[in-house]
Structures are given as C-alpha cells and as structure tokens.
Short mmCIF file of N, CA, C and O in Angstrom, two decimals:
data_model
loop_
_atom_site.label_atom_id
_atom_site.label_comp_id
_atom_site.label_asym_id
_atom_site.label_seq_id
_atom_site.Cartn_x
_atom_site.Cartn_y
_atom_site.Cartn_z
N MET A 1 -38.75 -53.66 2.91
CA MET A 1 -39.28 -53.81 3.38
C MET A 1 -40.28 -55.11 3.38
O MET A 1 -40.77 -55.29 2.23
N TYR A 2 -40.24 -56.62 3.90
CA TYR A 2 -40.73 -57.28 3.33
C TYR A 2 -41.87 -58.23 4.41
O TYR A 2 -42.53 -58.98 3.51
N GLY A 3 -41.68 -57.06 5.54
CA GLY A 3 -43.86 -57.86 6.32
C GLY A 3 -43.89 -56.99 7.30
O GLY A 3 -42.54 -55.98 7.84
N ILE A 4 -44.84 -57.20 7.71
CA ILE A 4 -45.31 -56.23 8.57
C ILE A 4 -46.97 -57.06 8.70
O ILE A 4 -47.84 -57.07 8.05
N LYS A 5 -47.27 -56.77 10.15
CA LYS A 5 -48.15 -57.20 10.56
C LYS A 5 -49.02 -56.47 11.78
O LYS A 5 -48.34 -55.49 12.29
N HIS A 6 -49.81 -55.49 11.32
CA HIS A 6 -50.91 -54.95 12.72
C HIS A 6 -51.63 -55.80 13.48
O HIS A 6 -51.89 -56.88 13.47
N ALA A 7 -51.98 -55.75 14.83
CA ALA A 7 -52.59 -55.95 15.87
C ALA A 7 -53.20 -55.47 17.00
O ALA A 7 -52.32 -54.27 16.78
N THR A 8 -54.64 -55.06 17.86
CA THR A 8 -54.54 -54.22 18.91
C THR A 8 -54.38 -55.76 20.13
O THR A 8 -55.50 -56.58 19.73
N ASN A 9 -54.38 -54.64 20.92
CA ASN A 9 -54.13 -56.15 22.48
C ASN A 9 -55.74 -55.89 23.07
O ASN A 9 -56.12 -55.09 22.48
N ARG A 10 -55.56 -56.81 23.82
CA ARG A 10 -57.01 -56.45 24.75
C ARG A 10 -57.29 -55.47 24.73
O ARG A 10 -58.56 -55.10 25.36
N ASP A 11 -56.22 -54.09 25.61
CA ASP A 11 -56.63 -52.22 25.65
C ASP A 11 -56.88 -52.12 25.10
O ASP A 11 -57.21 -50.96 24.54
N GLY A 12 -57.14 -52.44 23.16
CA GLY A 12 -57.18 -51.97 22.29
C GLY A 12 -56.08 -51.00 21.62
O GLY A 12 -56.52 -50.52 20.14
N LEU A 13 -55.03 -51.45 22.09
CA LEU A 13 -54.24 -50.60 21.93
C LEU A 13 -53.32 -51.13 19.77
O LEU A 13 -52.99 -52.35 20.06
N LEU A 14 -52.84 -50.11 19.12
CA LEU A 14 -52.74 -51.41 18.02
C LEU A 14 -50.94 -51.10 17.58
O LEU A 14 -50.54 -50.12 18.28
N THR A 15 -50.53 -52.13 17.26
CA THR A 15 -49.02 -52.39 17.39
C THR A 15 -49.27 -52.48 16.04
O THR A 15 -49.29 -53.67 15.35
N LEU A 16 -47.62 -52.67 15.55
CA LEU A 16 -47.24 -52.10 14.17
C LEU A 16 -46.36 -52.93 14.09
O LEU A 16 -45.46 -52.45 15.14
N THR A 17 -45.87 -54.46 13.35
CA THR A 17 -44.82 -54.91 13.28
C THR A 17 -44.12 -54.88 11.89
O THR A 17 -45.08 -55.26 11.57
N VAL A 18 -43.13 -54.25 11.79
CA VAL A 18 -42.27 -54.25 10.62
C VAL A 18 -40.59 -55.42 9.97
O VAL A 18 -39.89 -54.59 11.48
N TRP A 19 -40.54 -55.80 9.18
CA TRP A 19 -39.38 -56.63 9.77
C TRP A 19 -38.73 -55.97 8.16
O TRP A 19 -39.73 -56.19 6.87
N THR A 20 -37.81 -54.93 7.99
CA THR A 20 -36.84 -54.48 6.90
C THR A 20 -35.57 -55.95 6.42
O THR A 20 -34.93 -56.43 7.89
N ARG A 21 -34.98 -55.40 4.90
CA ARG A 21 -33.36 -56.36 5.01
C ARG A 21 -32.63 -54.76 5.74
O ARG A 21 -31.74 -55.68 5.56
N ARG A 22 -33.02 -53.84 5.90
CA ARG A 22 -31.94 -53.41 6.52
C ARG A 22 -31.42 -53.50 7.50
O ARG A 22 -31.85 -54.28 8.54
N LYS A 23 -30.43 -52.82 8.07
CA LYS A 23 -28.92 -53.48 9.15
C LYS A 23 -28.81 -53.03 10.07
O LYS A 23 -28.55 -52.92 10.54
N SER A 24 -29.40 -51.34 9.74
CA SER A 24 -29.21 -50.45 10.52
C SER A 24 -31.08 -49.19 10.63
O SER A 24 -31.62 -50.00 9.98
N GLY A 25 -30.92 -48.91 11.49
CA GLY A 25 -31.80 -47.79 11.14
C GLY A 25 -31.63 -46.73 10.54
O GLY A 25 -31.43 -46.59 9.55
N TYR A 26 -33.69 -46.03 10.62
CA TYR A 26 -33.45 -45.44 8.98
C TYR A 26 -33.06 -43.88 9.29
O TYR A 26 -33.37 -43.06 8.45
N GLY A 27 -32.49 -43.63 10.68
CA GLY A 27 -31.95 -42.63 10.87
C GLY A 27 -33.13 -41.20 10.60
O GLY A 27 -33.76 -40.76 10.71
N SER A 28 -32.42 -40.31 10.28
CA SER A 28 -33.56 -38.95 9.53
C SER A 28 -34.15 -38.96 8.66
O SER A 28 -35.28 -38.72 8.17
N ASP A 29 -34.20 -40.17 8.25
CA ASP A 29 -35.57 -40.99 7.10
C ASP A 29 -36.52 -41.29 7.68
O ASP A 29 -37.44 -42.23 6.94
N PHE A 30 -36.49 -41.58 9.21
CA PHE A 30 -37.53 -42.28 10.17
C PHE A 30 -39.16 -42.05 9.56
O PHE A 30 -39.99 -42.88 9.54
N ASP A 31 -38.59 -40.87 9.36
CA ASP A 31 -40.10 -39.70 9.70
C ASP A 31 -40.99 -40.51 9.12
O ASP A 31 -42.47 -40.78 7.94
N LYS A 32 -40.04 -39.59 7.71
CA LYS A 32 -41.22 -39.99 6.27
C LYS A 32 -41.33 -41.56 5.89
O LYS A 32 -42.10 -42.43 5.06
N PHE A 33 -40.28 -42.78 6.04
CA PHE A 33 -40.46 -44.43 6.08
C PHE A 33 -42.02 -44.42 7.55
O PHE A 33 -43.16 -45.08 6.62
N ASP A 34 -42.02 -43.87 8.60
CA ASP A 34 -43.46 -43.86 9.16
C ASP A 34 -44.52 -43.53 8.57
O ASP A 34 -45.75 -43.88 8.95
N GLU A 35 -44.28 -42.45 8.17
CA GLU A 35 -45.59 -41.70 7.01
C GLU A 35 -46.33 -42.79 5.98
O GLU A 35 -47.15 -42.62 5.52
N THR A 36 -45.04 -42.74 5.71
CA THR A 36 -45.18 -44.14 4.32
C THR A 36 -46.24 -44.97 4.31
O THR A 36 -47.21 -45.12 4.01
N LEU A 37 -46.06 -45.93 5.63
CA LEU A 37 -46.23 -46.95 6.81
C LEU A 37 -47.60 -46.94 6.94
O LEU A 37 -49.18 -47.47 6.30
N THR A 38 -47.96 -45.57 7.91
CA THR A 38 -49.00 -45.52 8.41
C THR A 38 -50.05 -45.16 7.12
O THR A 38 -51.41 -44.96 7.52
N SER A 39 -50.08 -44.64 5.98
CA SER A 39 -51.33 -44.10 4.83
C SER A 39 -51.34 -45.22 4.07
O SER A 39 -52.67 -45.40 4.30
N PHE A 40 -50.06 -47.10 4.44
CA PHE A 40 -50.76 -47.54 3.66
C PHE A 40 -51.61 -48.14 4.42
O PHE A 40 -52.42 -49.00 4.09
N VAL A 41 -51.34 -48.12 6.75
CA VAL A 41 -51.77 -49.20 6.98
C VAL A 41 -52.90 -48.15 7.30
O VAL A 41 -54.52 -49.45 6.62
N THR A 42 -53.55 -47.31 7.16
CA THR A 42 -55.22 -46.36 6.79
C THR A 42 -55.63 -46.56 5.68
O THR A 42 -56.67 -47.24 5.56
N GLY A 43 -54.96 -46.73 5.12
CA GLY A 43 -54.97 -47.26 3.27
C GLY A 43 -56.29 -48.79 3.09
O GLY A 43 -57.06 -48.94 2.99
N THR A 44 -55.65 -49.62 4.38
CA THR A 44 -56.12 -50.77 4.20
C THR A 44 -57.38 -50.97 5.62
O THR A 44 -57.76 -51.77 5.48
N GLY A 45 -57.72 -50.02 6.31
CA GLY A 45 -58.82 -49.15 6.91
C GLY A 45 -58.65 -49.58 8.38
O GLY A 45 -59.26 -49.72 9.34
N VAL A 46 -57.89 -49.99 8.80
CA VAL A 46 -57.01 -49.57 9.56
C VAL A 46 -56.57 -48.23 10.82
O VAL A 46 -55.76 -47.07 9.82
N SER A 47 -57.69 -48.05 12.02
CA SER A 47 -57.47 -46.41 12.65
C SER A 47 -56.48 -46.36 13.11
O SER A 47 -56.04 -47.52 14.07
N LEU A 48 -55.56 -45.39 13.20
CA LEU A 48 -54.79 -44.46 13.85
C LEU A 48 -55.03 -43.50 14.96
O LEU A 48 -54.59 -42.88 15.50
N LEU A 49 -56.47 -43.22 15.38
CA LEU A 49 -56.64 -41.81 16.18
C LEU A 49 -56.52 -42.42 17.43
O LEU A 49 -56.24 -41.08 18.04
N GLN A 50 -56.57 -43.77 18.05
CA GLN A 50 -55.72 -43.79 19.07
C GLN A 50 -54.28 -44.08 19.30
O GLN A 50 -54.01 -44.35 20.48
N GLY A 51 -53.67 -44.42 18.69
CA GLY A 51 -52.27 -44.20 18.37
C GLY A 51 -52.29 -45.19 18.13
O GLY A 51 -52.25 -45.91 17.63
N TYR A 52 -50.57 -45.35 18.01
CA TYR A 52 -50.12 -46.84 17.41
C TYR A 52 -48.54 -47.56 18.55
O TYR A 52 -48.16 -46.26 18.56
N VAL A 53 -47.82 -47.85 18.21
CA VAL A 53 -46.91 -48.47 18.69
C VAL A 53 -45.90 -49.08 17.42
O VAL A 53 -46.53 -50.30 16.91
N LEU A 54 -44.99 -49.01 17.01
CA LEU A 54 -44.61 -49.44 15.97
C LEU A 54 -42.91 -49.86 15.81
O LEU A 54 -42.00 -49.24 16.44
N ASN A 55 -42.29 -51.33 15.76
CA ASN A 55 -41.58 -52.10 16.19
C ASN A 55 -40.60 -51.73 14.39
O ASN A 55 -41.97 -53.08 14.13
N VAL A 56 -39.68 -52.08 14.34
CA VAL A 56 -38.71 -52.11 13.33
C VAL A 56 -37.48 -53.08 13.73
O VAL A 56 -36.75 -53.19 14.52
N TYR A 57 -37.85 -54.40 13.14
CA TYR A 57 -37.27 -55.16 12.98
C TYR A 57 -35.95 -55.51 11.97
O TYR A 57 -36.59 -55.76 10.96
N GLY A 58 -34.74 -55.01 12.05
CA GLY A 58 -34.08 -55.89 10.93
C GLY A 58 -33.76 -57.34 10.49
O GLY A 58 -34.04 -58.38 11.47
N PRO A 59 -33.28 -57.56 9.43
CA PRO A 59 -33.07 -58.65 8.69
C PRO A 59 -32.61 -60.01 10.15
O PRO A 59 -33.32 -61.42 10.17
N ASP A 60 -31.58 -59.63 11.01
CA ASP A 60 -31.60 -60.69 12.06
C ASP A 60 -32.11 -60.41 13.52
O ASP A 60 -31.75 -61.26 14.54
N GLY A 61 -32.89 -59.56 13.48
CA GLY A 61 -34.15 -59.99 14.20
C GLY A 61 -33.71 -58.70 15.38
O GLY A 61 -34.72 -58.38 16.62
N THR A 62 -32.48 -57.66 15.06
CA THR A 62 -32.37 -56.75 15.73
C THR A 62 -33.69 -55.49 15.68
O THR A 62 -34.07 -55.42 14.57
N ARG A 63 -34.43 -55.19 17.17
CA ARG A 63 -35.53 -54.14 16.74
C ARG A 63 -34.60 -52.49 15.97
O ARG A 63 -33.12 -52.06 17.01
N LEU A 64 -34.84 -52.38 15.29
CA LEU A 64 -34.02 -50.97 14.86
C LEU A 64 -34.91 -50.00 15.35
O LEU A 64 -34.11 -48.86 15.49
N HIS A 65 -36.15 -49.92 15.63
CA HIS A 65 -36.94 -48.51 16.04
C HIS A 65 -37.79 -48.74 16.92
O HIS A 65 -38.91 -50.29 16.76
N HIS A 66 -38.20 -48.68 17.79
CA HIS A 66 -39.77 -48.67 18.89
C HIS A 66 -39.87 -47.43 18.29
O HIS A 66 -39.81 -46.24 19.18
N TYR A 67 -40.84 -47.20 18.42
CA TYR A 67 -41.74 -45.18 18.37
C TYR A 67 -43.48 -45.82 18.65
O TYR A 67 -43.95 -46.41 18.26
N ASP A 68 -43.21 -44.98 19.25
CA ASP A 68 -44.69 -44.96 20.16
C ASP A 68 -45.86 -43.87 20.34
O ASP A 68 -45.17 -43.06 20.57
N THR A 69 -46.36 -43.33 19.58
CA THR A 69 -47.30 -42.43 19.83
C THR A 69 -48.96 -42.43 20.33
O THR A 69 -50.18 -41.82 20.31
N THR A 70 -49.07 -43.50 21.06
CA THR A 70 -49.94 -43.80 22.26
C THR A 70 -50.49 -42.54 22.56
O THR A 70 -49.66 -41.78 23.20
N ARG A 71 -51.50 -41.69 22.97
CA ARG A 71 -51.92 -40.63 24.50
C ARG A 71 -50.79 -40.98 25.68
O ARG A 71 -50.09 -39.57 25.78
N GLU A 72 -49.97 -41.79 25.96
CA GLU A 72 -49.27 -41.52 27.55
C GLU A 72 -48.37 -41.17 26.88
O GLU A 72 -47.24 -41.44 28.03
N ASN A 73 -47.80 -40.94 25.97
CA ASN A 73 -46.29 -41.58 25.36
C ASN A 73 -46.15 -39.98 24.51
O ASN A 73 -44.88 -39.94 23.94
N SER A 74 -47.20 -39.70 23.64
CA SER A 74 -47.03 -38.37 22.56
C SER A 74 -47.13 -37.19 23.38
O SER A 74 -46.65 -36.34 22.43
N SER A 75 -47.04 -36.52 24.49
CA SER A 75 -46.68 -35.22 24.89
C SER A 75 -45.73 -35.23 25.12
O SER A 75 -44.24 -35.92 25.05
#
C-alpha cells in the first residue's frame, strides 16, 4: 500500500480509498487486509460506527476491491 485517503460525503458516509502496488486483488487475504486497515484508521481517530465504503486501486488505476459495510449493504 502506498496511499490512503479517507473522507466523508455530505451524507456523512465514510469512504476509504487505498492505492496499492499489487496488480491483482487480495483474495482470501482481504479480510486480514481490511482488519489491519480499519485498525490503523480508527487509531487516527476516524469513526467506523456508521460503516464505510472501501475502494482499493492497483498501480494502473484498476479497482481491485469495492467493499461496502454501510447499514444498507451489510445485511
């Protein structure tokens, strides 16, 4: 991972954007990656209580993962 950005939209939805040098997805390691990332983000004071949307992009800009934990999409 070489870049991370977090922001909230006007509805208060948290979006996490990550840029990685990986050319393909995380596969079965994605849960561990997400856990490590969210631990880091919450350590900086960002709240995940309302859920979040995570997008992971590879070095060429291809989206490798889209993960949505917001209330509407987590059931």
